[in-house]
Structure formats: C-alpha cells, structure tokens
Amino acid sequence: MEIFIIRVLQLVLSLSILILLHEGGHFFFARLFGIRVEKFYLFFDPWFHIFEFKPKNSHTTYGLGWLPLGGYCKIAGMIDESFDTEQMKQPVQPWEFRSKPAWQRLLVMVGGVLVNFLLALFIYAMILFHWGETYIPMKDMTYGMAFNADAKALGFKDGDILLGTEKGEFKGFSGDVFRDVSEARRVDIIRNGKPMSISLPGDLNLLDMLQKDPMFMAMRLPAEVDSVIPGSAAAGIGMRKGDKVVGINGKEVGSWNEFSYELGRLGDILATAKTPADSMKVRRATVVTERGGVRDTSAVVLSADLKFGFIYKTAIDFYKPVTKEFGFWESFPAGVVYGVNVLKGYVSDMKYVFTADGAKSLGGFGAIGSLFPGMWDWYQFWKMTAFLSIILAFMNILPIPALDGGHVLFLLYEMITRRKPSETFMIRAEYVGFAILLLLMLVANMNDILRWLGYM
C-alpha cells in the first residue's frame, strides 16, 4: 500500500505541474493579446469543485477541480470543451478570442504545447546539470547480452557485445538500443574477442522485441549471489554472498538470464498443477552452486511463488558506470539534444499504436503511475515528468478536434484560405473530438484493468 501511495503522489504532483504550466501557456498568450480568460482550473470540475476564488477587479475565476483528467483555461469567445454556445450567439466583443487576428489565435492555441516542450528541455538540462549523465558503456559490457530465440535466428549469440549500428555507436543499454537495432541493416558486435557484423532486415517490430518473454535481448550477468534472505530455501542449504548458481534440475546455467528462464519454465508447469502434490513436485528442485571453484549439489523446496530466497548481483557489481558531468551553460544544449532525441523516439514508436498489439499496449493512469518508482526518487521523478511533458506536448498537437492540434488545424486552414470555419462546424467538430478522446481514454484505462486482472 505504501508503494501505491508513493506512486499516486508522484503521479498527481507530476500531472499538476504539467497541467498548470500547459494551461498557463494558453493563459499567457491570451492575456498578452488582451483576451479575457474566464476560468483557470487545475483538474476538471463537473458538478462541483474543491475550491475557487476570483481576485478583485479580475475577469478570471481560479479553482481546483476534483477530476484529475486535465486542466481548464476557458477563454472568452472560443469554442472549447465547455460547449458554451450561448456566448457564441452574442455580438463579438473586442476582448474575445474570436475577434483577434488568426496569428494571435494560433499563438494562444500552441501556447500550452510550446510550454510543455520547453519545460521538458529545461528539466532535462537541469537533470544533466545536477546529476550528470551516468551509464555503463555498451562496449564495456564484457559479459555481453542474452538473446531470445528470435534474435538468435537472426544471427546473435549469447555473450555477443553490442557496439553499434550503421547509425553510430551505442552509448548505454536503454530503449534506444532496441529502437536502433529494429531499424538497423547492420549491427557491429564483438564475439569471442573478435569484431564482426550481423546483417539485419531494417524493419524489426519494436513491440515484439520488447514484449516477448524473454525480450529480444537483455544484459547478461553472472549468476552470482549478493545476499541471502534468512529462513529461505537458499539459507537452508547454506548459500552465501559470492556463491555462483551453475545449474538447476540438471540444466547448466551460465547467467542469471538462463537461471530466470528455467524458473519461468517451472512457473508454467506450476500453473498447470491440479493437486497440492503436483505443486510440491514442481517446487522440489535441485540446485548446483559453486564456491571457490568447488561445486555442490543440493535439494531445495522453493516457496509457493518459486523463490529461492537470495538476491543476485546487479550490473553495478560487475561494471563501472561512467558519469559525464555538465556545467550550467553546457547543460542547456545537451538538454535540448536529449529532449529532441526522446521526442524523435516517441514519434517513431507512434506507428505501433495503430496495430492490434499497439492498441493492447496502450495504458491509462495506472500504467503511467507504475512508471514512477516505488520509493520517492527526485531523479526518476523529474526524468519521468520531462518525458510526460513531451508526451503531453506531442499528443496535444495532434490534429484531433478538442485538442490544441485540432484548433491549430482549423486556424491554419483559415490563414491559408482566408475563410473561417462556421461556428456550427466548430461545435460539431468539438463534439466529435471529445468523443474520440473519451474512447481513447476508456480503452487505455480498460487495458490497465485487464492487466491488473491478469487477462492481458
């Protein structure tokens, strides 16, 4: 429950920052051009609000809604999600949105997206300035990578050290490596100490690479124990820090990847067990450990969830990370480069949304919240907030009515043709766009529920 609460708090704080600044972008340009803003709300307020206030001599009511699905900046004389058709029937006033030149209205509409994108770049710059960029160079991962059957069919072998593609050298192991490999015609590797290259088709399905179990590739690490949980099966056979697991149930294992794969096979068998005796048969295992070059074979009874009760060493125990530090001023161009690369990757991945697997991978607030760590970590919080800011900017600029991008599309049409779409058309388009957004939100959050119930 504590982990859940921490994630919820991080999600709410992150969204609050992003929504306030997004709506603040609309507010800034509206007030810059003398347009009245009637309401400025964090979160939506159908039926009631948590609080609101209106400063003296101000035309704007500020408030906090109860529905954390977005924010609200109601601009006078504009057709938006308020569907205030009565106001649009009144004579045009000089302080209304509809009375302003198209270029001013365009800046008002892109204000939120602009702020979100600039915010992301600023956050990335400050992350680099404060924490620097820490990663383990791919070329230094001397134990190489572990690959699934799909990768091996293309020519990869466990232990291959990935260097880069025709696009350039890999930096650290991240989602960018998967994306680059999926689009690569050539991957440069080191195998058994010798440099070589593997030819690829250049159009591998990124979703398949990430969603297969096991994944297309994973960091390969020795099966070495870091610590043992008291009272566990591992403690019962005397395992201790530094021991290596080299076999299970008669199968040789040379890495945690292979060990985890064997446990996964046991899990599949356990899922089909029909009686307690069947379950116990699966839980009885034989493990081979090595200490100081001497091997020992032991029989153990695993927990009901097939846990041995030891914690394995991680990459940080085998590799020395590299940290690149940035001065205050040099962090800004570096932050821009980082943010633009994140945006390019996200845009590139959008093509998968329109596939069946892509639709299943959509996630709502539950999926977004799960991306935050279970412990409060300011580095991860700000990195996730910057990423969400880029997503919010990109999604809002899509040419869908009811989103900023829909209004921008109609304004560009007006600027090019010198003809303004009718208010009736704009109202109908707003209804259609709002319905599309509700449907997408329903699908995304339903996916979260189905994943939670174990159906996806």
Tab-separated table of C-alpha atoms in Angstrom:
chain	number	residue	atom	x	y	z
A	1	MET	CA	0.000	0.000	0.000
A	2	GLU	CA	2.885	2.366	0.800
A	3	ILE	CA	4.363	1.845	-2.673
A	4	PHE	CA	0.955	2.507	-4.234
A	5	ILE	CA	0.517	5.760	-2.283
A	6	ILE	CA	4.029	6.983	-3.185
A	7	ARG	CA	3.377	6.324	-6.864
A	8	VAL	CA	-0.002	8.060	-6.724
A	9	LEU	CA	1.534	11.108	-5.041
A	10	GLN	CA	4.299	11.303	-7.644
A	11	LEU	CA	1.781	10.946	-10.488
A	12	VAL	CA	-0.539	13.634	-9.080
A	13	LEU	CA	2.339	16.052	-8.420
A	14	SER	CA	3.815	15.484	-11.876
A	15	LEU	CA	0.482	15.916	-13.656
A	16	SER	CA	-0.330	19.005	-11.572
A	17	ILE	CA	2.912	20.682	-12.645
A	18	LEU	CA	2.405	19.780	-16.298
A	19	ILE	CA	-1.266	20.760	-16.427
A	20	LEU	CA	-0.749	24.083	-14.643
A	21	LEU	CA	2.074	25.085	-16.947
A	22	HIS	CA	0.268	23.830	-20.068
A	23	GLU	CA	-2.836	25.838	-19.290
A	24	GLY	CA	-0.561	28.671	-18.199
A	25	GLY	CA	0.835	28.776	-21.734
A	26	HIS	CA	-2.665	29.385	-23.125
A	27	PHE	CA	-3.310	31.921	-20.362
A	28	PHE	CA	-0.088	33.846	-21.057
A	29	PHE	CA	-0.731	34.382	-24.768
A	30	ALA	CA	-4.424	35.109	-24.208
A	31	ARG	CA	-3.631	37.882	-21.723
A	32	LEU	CA	-0.736	39.102	-23.921
A	33	PHE	CA	-3.237	39.822	-26.704
A	34	GLY	CA	-5.900	41.256	-24.425
A	35	ILE	CA	-8.202	38.232	-24.451
A	36	ARG	CA	-10.203	37.539	-21.311
A	37	VAL	CA	-9.761	34.238	-19.527
A	38	GLU	CA	-12.958	33.410	-17.667
A	39	LYS	CA	-11.806	30.296	-15.788
A	40	PHE	CA	-8.411	28.841	-14.942
A	41	TYR	CA	-8.650	25.436	-13.248
A	42	LEU	CA	-6.335	22.653	-12.223
A	43	PHE	CA	-8.335	19.468	-12.901
A	44	PHE	CA	-11.896	19.356	-14.170
A	45	ASP	CA	-14.902	20.375	-12.089
A	46	PRO	CA	-18.077	18.661	-13.349
A	47	TRP	CA	-20.964	19.302	-10.898
A	48	PHE	CA	-18.733	20.721	-8.147
A	49	HIS	CA	-15.227	21.984	-7.338
A	50	ILE	CA	-12.896	21.706	-4.345
A	51	PHE	CA	-12.396	25.474	-4.161
A	52	GLU	CA	-12.331	28.549	-6.344
A	53	PHE	CA	-11.672	32.284	-5.971
A	54	LYS	CA	-11.886	35.375	-8.109
A	55	PRO	CA	-9.483	38.247	-7.376
A	56	LYS	CA	-10.891	41.745	-7.138
A	57	ASN	CA	-11.053	43.570	-10.492
A	58	SER	CA	-10.216	40.327	-12.337
A	59	HIS	CA	-12.263	38.621	-15.033
A	60	THR	CA	-10.758	35.233	-14.196
A	61	THR	CA	-12.016	32.681	-11.682
A	62	TYR	CA	-9.276	30.380	-10.412
A	63	GLY	CA	-10.040	26.999	-8.910
A	64	LEU	CA	-9.239	23.368	-8.196
A	65	GLY	CA	-11.449	20.658	-9.627
A	66	TRP	CA	-11.875	17.142	-8.312
A	67	LEU	CA	-11.416	15.120	-11.524
A	68	PRO	CA	-7.661	14.797	-12.283
A	69	LEU	CA	-8.035	14.226	-16.019
A	70	GLY	CA	-6.629	17.544	-17.144
A	71	GLY	CA	-6.902	21.283	-16.651
A	72	TYR	CA	-9.094	24.044	-17.933
A	73	CYS	CA	-8.448	27.513	-19.303
A	74	LYS	CA	-11.778	28.927	-20.509
A	75	ILE	CA	-11.029	31.680	-22.986
A	76	ALA	CA	-13.816	34.121	-23.823
A	77	GLY	CA	-15.249	33.808	-27.321
A	78	MET	CA	-13.744	30.418	-28.074
A	79	ILE	CA	-15.454	27.112	-28.815
A	80	ASP	CA	-13.923	24.549	-26.478
A	81	GLU	CA	-14.893	21.634	-24.245
A	82	SER	CA	-17.282	23.884	-22.289
A	83	PHE	CA	-19.590	23.894	-25.364
A	84	ASP	CA	-20.744	27.387	-24.355
A	85	THR	CA	-22.907	28.047	-27.406
A	86	GLU	CA	-24.879	30.835	-25.721
A	87	GLN	CA	-21.818	33.059	-25.542
A	88	MET	CA	-21.154	32.490	-29.228
A	89	LYS	CA	-24.632	33.812	-30.092
A	90	GLN	CA	-23.804	37.193	-28.582
A	91	PRO	CA	-22.213	40.054	-30.576
A	92	VAL	CA	-18.439	39.772	-30.926
A	93	GLN	CA	-16.546	41.732	-28.265
A	94	PRO	CA	-13.041	43.201	-28.714
A	95	TRP	CA	-11.734	41.192	-25.752
A	96	GLU	CA	-12.857	37.855	-27.163
A	97	PHE	CA	-10.744	35.170	-28.814
A	98	ARG	CA	-12.849	35.187	-31.988
A	99	SER	CA	-12.231	38.924	-32.560
A	100	LYS	CA	-8.448	38.567	-32.741
A	101	PRO	CA	-6.301	38.037	-35.864
A	102	ALA	CA	-5.661	34.414	-36.831
A	103	TRP	CA	-1.941	34.614	-35.980
A	104	GLN	CA	-2.732	35.722	-32.421
A	105	ARG	CA	-5.307	32.952	-32.010
A	106	LEU	CA	-2.722	30.484	-33.328
A	107	LEU	CA	-0.188	31.524	-30.691
A	108	VAL	CA	-2.846	31.197	-27.984
A	109	MET	CA	-3.577	27.638	-29.121
A	110	VAL	CA	0.054	26.492	-29.387
A	111	GLY	CA	0.982	28.187	-26.094
A	112	GLY	CA	0.339	25.078	-23.987
A	113	VAL	CA	2.259	22.738	-26.281
A	114	LEU	CA	5.145	25.218	-26.517
A	115	VAL	CA	5.393	25.497	-22.732
A	116	ASN	CA	5.318	21.695	-22.272
A	117	PHE	CA	8.058	21.141	-24.827
A	118	LEU	CA	10.279	23.904	-23.434
A	119	LEU	CA	9.617	22.615	-19.914
A	120	ALA	CA	10.817	19.145	-20.892
A	121	LEU	CA	14.021	20.549	-22.392
A	122	PHE	CA	14.607	22.669	-19.279
A	123	ILE	CA	14.067	19.700	-16.935
A	124	TYR	CA	16.429	17.512	-18.954
A	125	ALA	CA	19.025	20.303	-18.870
A	126	MET	CA	18.731	20.634	-15.088
A	127	ILE	CA	18.917	16.854	-14.641
A	128	LEU	CA	22.173	16.818	-16.606
A	129	PHE	CA	23.484	19.808	-14.659
A	130	HIS	CA	22.612	18.389	-11.231
A	131	TRP	CA	23.149	14.636	-11.681
A	132	GLY	CA	25.082	14.421	-14.916
A	133	GLU	CA	24.589	11.511	-17.279
A	134	THR	CA	25.504	8.131	-15.800
A	135	TYR	CA	25.580	4.957	-17.847
A	136	ILE	CA	27.539	1.773	-18.460
A	137	PRO	CA	29.075	1.891	-21.962
A	138	MET	CA	27.806	-0.987	-24.096
A	139	LYS	CA	31.345	-1.727	-25.315
A	140	ASP	CA	32.415	-2.289	-21.689
A	141	MET	CA	29.758	-4.936	-21.006
A	142	THR	CA	32.231	-7.783	-21.277
A	143	TYR	CA	29.678	-10.486	-20.370
A	144	GLY	CA	27.700	-9.401	-23.415
A	145	MET	CA	23.976	-9.786	-23.899
A	146	ALA	CA	21.498	-12.642	-23.635
A	147	PHE	CA	19.201	-13.088	-26.641
A	148	ASN	CA	15.876	-14.797	-27.199
A	149	ALA	CA	15.093	-17.297	-29.962
A	150	ASP	CA	14.049	-14.571	-32.430
A	151	ALA	CA	17.367	-12.759	-32.006
A	152	LYS	CA	19.370	-15.981	-32.319
A	153	ALA	CA	17.545	-16.791	-35.556
A	154	LEU	CA	18.910	-13.507	-36.928
A	155	GLY	CA	22.474	-14.460	-36.034
A	156	PHE	CA	23.013	-13.217	-32.481
A	157	LYS	CA	24.579	-15.452	-29.840
A	158	ASP	CA	24.555	-15.183	-26.057
A	159	GLY	CA	27.624	-13.274	-24.960
A	160	ASP	CA	27.813	-11.005	-28.008
A	161	ILE	CA	28.964	-7.497	-27.046
A	162	LEU	CA	26.955	-4.897	-28.974
A	163	LEU	CA	28.935	-1.936	-30.283
A	164	GLY	CA	26.541	-0.050	-32.568
A	165	THR	CA	24.810	0.075	-35.932
A	166	GLU	CA	25.401	1.912	-39.184
A	167	LYS	CA	23.770	4.890	-37.435
A	168	GLY	CA	26.525	5.101	-34.859
A	169	GLU	CA	27.962	3.703	-31.638
A	170	PHE	CA	25.714	2.638	-28.761
A	171	LYS	CA	26.049	4.563	-25.519
A	172	GLY	CA	24.322	2.789	-22.625
A	173	PHE	CA	21.748	-0.006	-22.607
A	174	SER	CA	18.346	1.654	-22.987
A	175	GLY	CA	15.247	1.647	-25.136
A	176	ASP	CA	17.234	3.481	-27.805
A	177	VAL	CA	19.318	0.336	-28.357
A	178	PHE	CA	16.178	-1.692	-29.126
A	179	ARG	CA	14.913	1.042	-31.451
A	180	ASP	CA	18.243	1.330	-33.284
A	181	VAL	CA	18.533	-2.435	-33.709
A	182	SER	CA	14.954	-2.642	-35.000
A	183	GLU	CA	15.789	-0.130	-37.750
A	184	ALA	CA	19.354	-1.305	-38.443
A	185	ARG	CA	20.708	-3.023	-41.525
A	186	ARG	CA	23.938	-3.832	-39.720
A	187	VAL	CA	24.874	-4.365	-36.076
A	188	ASP	CA	28.529	-4.333	-35.083
A	189	ILE	CA	29.481	-6.744	-32.310
A	190	ILE	CA	32.393	-8.452	-30.603
A	191	ARG	CA	32.123	-12.232	-30.371
A	192	ASN	CA	34.770	-14.263	-28.577
A	193	GLY	CA	37.099	-11.272	-28.725
A	194	LYS	CA	36.720	-10.735	-32.465
A	195	PRO	CA	34.869	-7.808	-34.085
A	196	MET	CA	32.232	-8.753	-36.644
A	197	SER	CA	28.900	-7.564	-38.031
A	198	ILE	CA	25.413	-9.069	-38.296
A	199	SER	CA	23.103	-8.141	-41.164
A	200	LEU	CA	19.506	-7.299	-40.228
A	201	PRO	CA	16.371	-6.564	-42.302
A	202	GLY	CA	15.986	-2.985	-41.000
A	203	ASP	CA	12.313	-3.309	-40.106
A	204	LEU	CA	12.066	-5.473	-36.988
A	205	ASN	CA	8.896	-4.982	-34.943
A	206	LEU	CA	9.920	-2.997	-31.864
A	207	LEU	CA	6.837	-4.055	-29.873
A	208	ASP	CA	7.632	-7.731	-30.464
A	209	MET	CA	11.211	-7.151	-29.383
A	210	LEU	CA	10.102	-5.616	-26.095
A	211	GLN	CA	7.012	-7.700	-25.317
A	212	LYS	CA	8.324	-11.196	-25.996
A	213	ASP	CA	9.210	-13.197	-22.886
A	214	PRO	CA	12.155	-13.274	-22.737
A	215	MET	CA	12.827	-9.998	-24.533
A	216	PHE	CA	14.847	-9.761	-27.735
A	217	MET	CA	17.940	-9.001	-25.655
A	218	ALA	CA	18.872	-8.382	-22.058
A	219	MET	CA	22.045	-7.620	-20.157
A	220	ARG	CA	23.846	-10.906	-19.462
A	221	LEU	CA	25.239	-11.187	-15.936
A	222	PRO	CA	26.953	-13.971	-13.997
A	223	ALA	CA	24.671	-15.918	-11.659
A	224	GLU	CA	26.406	-14.685	-8.533
A	225	VAL	CA	24.647	-14.255	-5.194
A	226	ASP	CA	24.739	-10.870	-3.459
A	227	SER	CA	22.803	-11.737	-0.279
A	228	VAL	CA	20.593	-14.449	1.185
A	229	ILE	CA	17.259	-13.941	2.923
A	230	PRO	CA	17.208	-15.547	6.413
A	231	GLY	CA	14.860	-18.538	6.701
A	232	SER	CA	14.657	-19.026	2.932
A	233	ALA	CA	15.386	-22.147	0.895
A	234	ALA	CA	18.752	-20.665	-0.058
A	235	ALA	CA	19.635	-20.091	3.595
A	236	GLY	CA	18.639	-23.681	4.372
A	237	ILE	CA	21.332	-25.088	2.084
A	238	GLY	CA	23.965	-22.648	3.346
A	239	MET	CA	24.186	-20.332	0.335
A	240	ARG	CA	26.019	-17.089	0.970
A	241	LYS	CA	27.310	-13.983	-0.775
A	242	GLY	CA	29.679	-14.746	-3.632
A	243	ASP	CA	28.270	-18.188	-4.432
A	244	LYS	CA	27.531	-18.857	-8.085
A	245	VAL	CA	24.497	-20.765	-9.326
A	246	VAL	CA	25.673	-23.020	-12.155
A	247	GLY	CA	22.811	-25.478	-12.553
A	248	ILE	CA	19.183	-26.224	-11.727
A	249	ASN	CA	17.309	-29.503	-12.202
A	250	GLY	CA	20.066	-30.925	-14.337
A	251	LYS	CA	20.376	-27.871	-16.595
A	252	GLU	CA	23.627	-25.902	-16.759
A	253	VAL	CA	23.146	-22.164	-16.286
A	254	GLY	CA	25.857	-19.635	-17.027
A	255	SER	CA	23.976	-16.454	-16.205
A	256	TRP	CA	21.007	-15.061	-14.342
A	257	ASN	CA	19.217	-14.886	-17.673
A	258	GLU	CA	19.392	-18.650	-18.118
A	259	PHE	CA	18.520	-19.232	-14.458
A	260	SER	CA	15.465	-16.963	-14.718
A	261	TYR	CA	14.401	-18.752	-17.895
A	262	GLU	CA	14.454	-22.113	-16.101
A	263	LEU	CA	12.434	-20.678	-13.219
A	264	GLY	CA	9.962	-19.369	-15.782
A	265	ARG	CA	9.591	-22.874	-17.214
A	266	LEU	CA	8.880	-24.170	-13.704
A	267	GLY	CA	6.294	-21.414	-13.297
A	268	ASP	CA	4.497	-22.554	-16.451
A	269	ILE	CA	4.403	-26.116	-15.132
A	270	LEU	CA	3.223	-24.969	-11.702
A	271	ALA	CA	0.350	-23.060	-13.319
A	272	THR	CA	-0.999	-26.356	-14.700
A	273	ALA	CA	-0.693	-28.251	-11.395
A	274	LYS	CA	-4.048	-29.670	-10.309
A	275	THR	CA	-3.262	-31.020	-6.836
A	276	PRO	CA	-1.063	-29.971	-3.904
A	277	ALA	CA	1.107	-32.992	-4.649
A	278	ASP	CA	1.628	-31.794	-8.217
A	279	SER	CA	2.597	-28.347	-6.929
A	280	MET	CA	5.030	-29.780	-4.400
A	281	LYS	CA	6.649	-31.876	-7.114
A	282	VAL	CA	7.376	-28.704	-9.095
A	283	ARG	CA	8.634	-26.867	-6.015
A	284	ARG	CA	11.208	-29.576	-5.232
A	285	ALA	CA	14.325	-28.572	-7.129
A	286	THR	CA	17.976	-29.489	-7.347
A	287	VAL	CA	20.426	-26.593	-7.475
A	288	VAL	CA	24.144	-26.683	-8.209
A	289	THR	CA	26.256	-23.939	-6.656
A	290	GLU	CA	29.948	-23.132	-6.911
A	291	ARG	CA	32.187	-21.632	-4.253
A	292	GLY	CA	35.915	-21.182	-4.750
A	293	GLY	CA	35.859	-23.496	-7.764
A	294	VAL	CA	34.157	-26.305	-5.821
A	295	ARG	CA	30.664	-27.383	-6.872
A	296	ASP	CA	27.927	-28.548	-4.513
A	297	THR	CA	24.547	-30.081	-5.382
A	298	SER	CA	21.611	-29.525	-3.013
A	299	ALA	CA	17.915	-30.375	-2.927
A	300	VAL	CA	15.617	-27.487	-2.007
A	301	VAL	CA	11.904	-26.795	-1.654
A	302	LEU	CA	11.059	-23.472	-3.249
A	303	SER	CA	8.414	-21.111	-1.917
A	304	ALA	CA	4.897	-21.178	-3.345
A	305	ASP	CA	5.933	-18.484	-5.839
A	306	LEU	CA	9.114	-20.388	-6.743
A	307	LYS	CA	11.546	-18.122	-4.909
A	308	PHE	CA	14.931	-19.386	-3.702
A	309	GLY	CA	15.347	-16.521	-1.289
A	310	PHE	CA	18.526	-14.885	-2.498
A	311	ILE	CA	19.283	-11.566	-4.154
A	312	TYR	CA	21.596	-11.613	-7.131
A	313	LYS	CA	24.304	-9.148	-8.007
A	314	THR	CA	23.395	-6.439	-10.491
A	315	ALA	CA	25.255	-4.735	-13.308
A	316	ILE	CA	26.713	-2.160	-10.925
A	317	ASP	CA	28.610	-5.001	-9.173
A	318	PHE	CA	30.374	-6.059	-12.377
A	319	TYR	CA	30.752	-2.859	-14.384
A	320	LYS	CA	31.984	0.624	-13.546
A	321	PRO	CA	29.467	3.278	-14.639
A	322	VAL	CA	30.643	6.362	-16.489
A	323	THR	CA	29.325	9.746	-15.380
A	324	LYS	CA	29.534	12.703	-17.726
A	325	GLU	CA	29.143	15.995	-15.897
A	326	PHE	CA	27.816	19.223	-17.411
A	327	GLY	CA	28.404	22.833	-16.448
A	328	PHE	CA	25.375	25.112	-16.068
A	329	TRP	CA	25.534	26.643	-19.533
A	330	GLU	CA	26.580	23.500	-21.403
A	331	SER	CA	23.682	21.600	-19.821
A	332	PHE	CA	21.182	23.566	-21.935
A	333	PRO	CA	22.312	22.440	-25.418
A	334	ALA	CA	22.820	18.936	-24.023
A	335	GLY	CA	19.283	19.015	-22.595
A	336	VAL	CA	17.909	20.122	-25.966
A	337	VAL	CA	19.675	17.257	-27.747
A	338	TYR	CA	18.454	14.777	-25.130
A	339	GLY	CA	14.861	16.023	-25.286
A	340	VAL	CA	14.746	16.089	-29.087
A	341	ASN	CA	16.036	12.504	-29.202
A	342	VAL	CA	13.322	11.432	-26.747
A	343	LEU	CA	10.682	13.152	-28.896
A	344	LYS	CA	12.024	11.560	-32.108
A	345	GLY	CA	11.928	8.129	-30.490
A	346	TYR	CA	8.383	8.634	-29.221
A	347	VAL	CA	7.150	9.869	-32.601
A	348	SER	CA	8.859	6.926	-34.314
A	349	ASP	CA	7.080	4.487	-31.994
A	350	MET	CA	3.653	6.004	-32.684
A	351	LYS	CA	3.237	3.809	-35.777
A	352	TYR	CA	2.727	0.839	-33.468
A	353	VAL	CA	-0.324	2.427	-31.836
A	354	PHE	CA	-2.352	1.662	-34.955
A	355	THR	CA	-1.682	-2.084	-34.757
A	356	ALA	CA	-3.586	-4.662	-32.699
A	357	ASP	CA	-0.630	-5.190	-30.347
A	358	GLY	CA	-0.122	-1.445	-30.134
A	359	ALA	CA	-3.726	-0.881	-29.046
A	360	LYS	CA	-3.266	-3.517	-26.351
A	361	SER	CA	-0.117	-1.772	-25.148
A	362	LEU	CA	-1.960	1.495	-24.530
A	363	GLY	CA	-2.080	2.386	-20.865
A	364	GLY	CA	-4.048	4.800	-18.730
A	365	PHE	CA	-3.312	6.377	-15.382
A	366	GLY	CA	-2.430	3.025	-13.836
A	367	ALA	CA	0.226	2.327	-16.453
A	368	ILE	CA	1.629	5.847	-16.167
A	369	GLY	CA	1.699	5.660	-12.374
A	370	SER	CA	3.556	2.337	-12.473
A	371	LEU	CA	6.404	4.037	-14.351
A	372	PHE	CA	7.246	6.020	-11.213
A	373	PRO	CA	9.471	4.227	-8.672
A	374	GLY	CA	8.000	2.722	-5.508
A	375	MET	CA	10.317	4.902	-3.420
A	376	TRP	CA	10.496	8.675	-3.741
A	377	ASP	CA	13.410	9.431	-6.056
A	378	TRP	CA	13.755	13.003	-7.298
A	379	TYR	CA	15.976	11.995	-10.211
A	380	GLN	CA	13.418	9.495	-11.512
A	381	PHE	CA	10.538	11.869	-10.713
A	382	TRP	CA	11.940	14.714	-12.794
A	383	LYS	CA	13.028	12.412	-15.601
A	384	MET	CA	9.533	10.930	-15.771
A	385	THR	CA	7.940	14.384	-15.561
A	386	ALA	CA	10.047	15.584	-18.502
A	387	PHE	CA	9.031	12.521	-20.511
A	388	LEU	CA	5.342	13.059	-19.721
A	389	SER	CA	5.726	16.718	-20.682
A	390	ILE	CA	6.976	15.686	-24.120
A	391	ILE	CA	4.120	13.190	-24.479
A	392	LEU	CA	1.602	15.855	-23.443
A	393	ALA	CA	3.044	18.305	-25.966
A	394	PHE	CA	3.003	15.794	-28.802
A	395	MET	CA	-0.443	14.375	-28.055
A	396	ASN	CA	-1.968	17.839	-27.768
A	397	ILE	CA	-0.620	18.968	-31.128
A	398	LEU	CA	-2.240	16.035	-32.951
A	399	PRO	CA	-4.887	17.335	-35.391
A	400	ILE	CA	-7.827	15.985	-33.413
A	401	PRO	CA	-10.765	18.334	-32.677
A	402	ALA	CA	-10.988	19.168	-28.949
A	403	LEU	CA	-7.182	19.060	-28.744
A	404	ASP	CA	-4.968	22.083	-29.348
A	405	GLY	CA	-3.835	20.498	-32.618
A	406	GLY	CA	-7.414	20.430	-33.898
A	407	HIS	CA	-7.807	24.172	-33.298
A	408	VAL	CA	-4.404	24.769	-34.909
A	409	LEU	CA	-5.507	22.800	-37.989
A	410	PHE	CA	-8.638	24.917	-38.415
A	411	LEU	CA	-6.657	28.131	-37.858
A	412	LEU	CA	-4.114	27.132	-40.500
A	413	TYR	CA	-6.998	26.412	-42.871
A	414	GLU	CA	-8.370	29.877	-42.155
A	415	MET	CA	-4.984	31.558	-42.670
A	416	ILE	CA	-4.428	29.755	-45.985
A	417	THR	CA	-7.939	30.044	-47.480
A	418	ARG	CA	-8.926	33.334	-45.784
A	419	ARG	CA	-12.162	31.596	-44.813
A	420	LYS	CA	-13.129	30.925	-41.212
A	421	PRO	CA	-14.948	27.614	-40.481
A	422	SER	CA	-18.519	28.193	-39.327
A	423	GLU	CA	-19.306	28.088	-35.628
A	424	THR	CA	-21.748	25.223	-36.243
A	425	PHE	CA	-18.958	23.201	-37.844
A	426	MET	CA	-16.569	24.025	-34.986
A	427	ILE	CA	-19.104	22.933	-32.360
A	428	ARG	CA	-19.772	19.650	-34.159
A	429	ALA	CA	-16.050	19.030	-34.604
A	430	GLU	CA	-15.550	19.659	-30.895
A	431	TYR	CA	-18.172	17.031	-30.046
A	432	VAL	CA	-16.532	14.505	-32.385
A	433	GLY	CA	-13.072	15.185	-30.978
A	434	PHE	CA	-14.324	14.955	-27.416
A	435	ALA	CA	-15.921	11.571	-28.197
A	436	ILE	CA	-12.637	10.307	-29.713
A	437	LEU	CA	-10.698	11.378	-26.627
A	438	LEU	CA	-13.198	9.701	-24.285
A	439	LEU	CA	-12.966	6.490	-26.324
A	440	LEU	CA	-9.151	6.509	-26.230
A	441	MET	CA	-9.185	7.182	-22.500
A	442	LEU	CA	-11.681	4.360	-21.965
A	443	VAL	CA	-9.571	1.889	-23.980
A	444	ALA	CA	-6.339	2.882	-22.237
A	445	ASN	CA	-7.750	2.596	-18.728
A	446	MET	CA	-9.649	-0.590	-19.561
A	447	ASN	CA	-6.310	-2.085	-20.641
A	448	ASP	CA	-4.960	-1.185	-17.191
A	449	ILE	CA	-7.853	-3.015	-15.536
A	450	LEU	CA	-7.466	-6.098	-17.749
A	451	ARG	CA	-3.725	-6.217	-16.980
A	452	TRP	CA	-4.474	-5.946	-13.266
A	453	LEU	CA	-6.958	-8.822	-13.543
A	454	GLY	CA	-4.405	-10.886	-15.482
A	455	TYR	CA	-6.271	-11.028	-18.789
A	456	MET	CA	-3.548	-9.167	-20.750
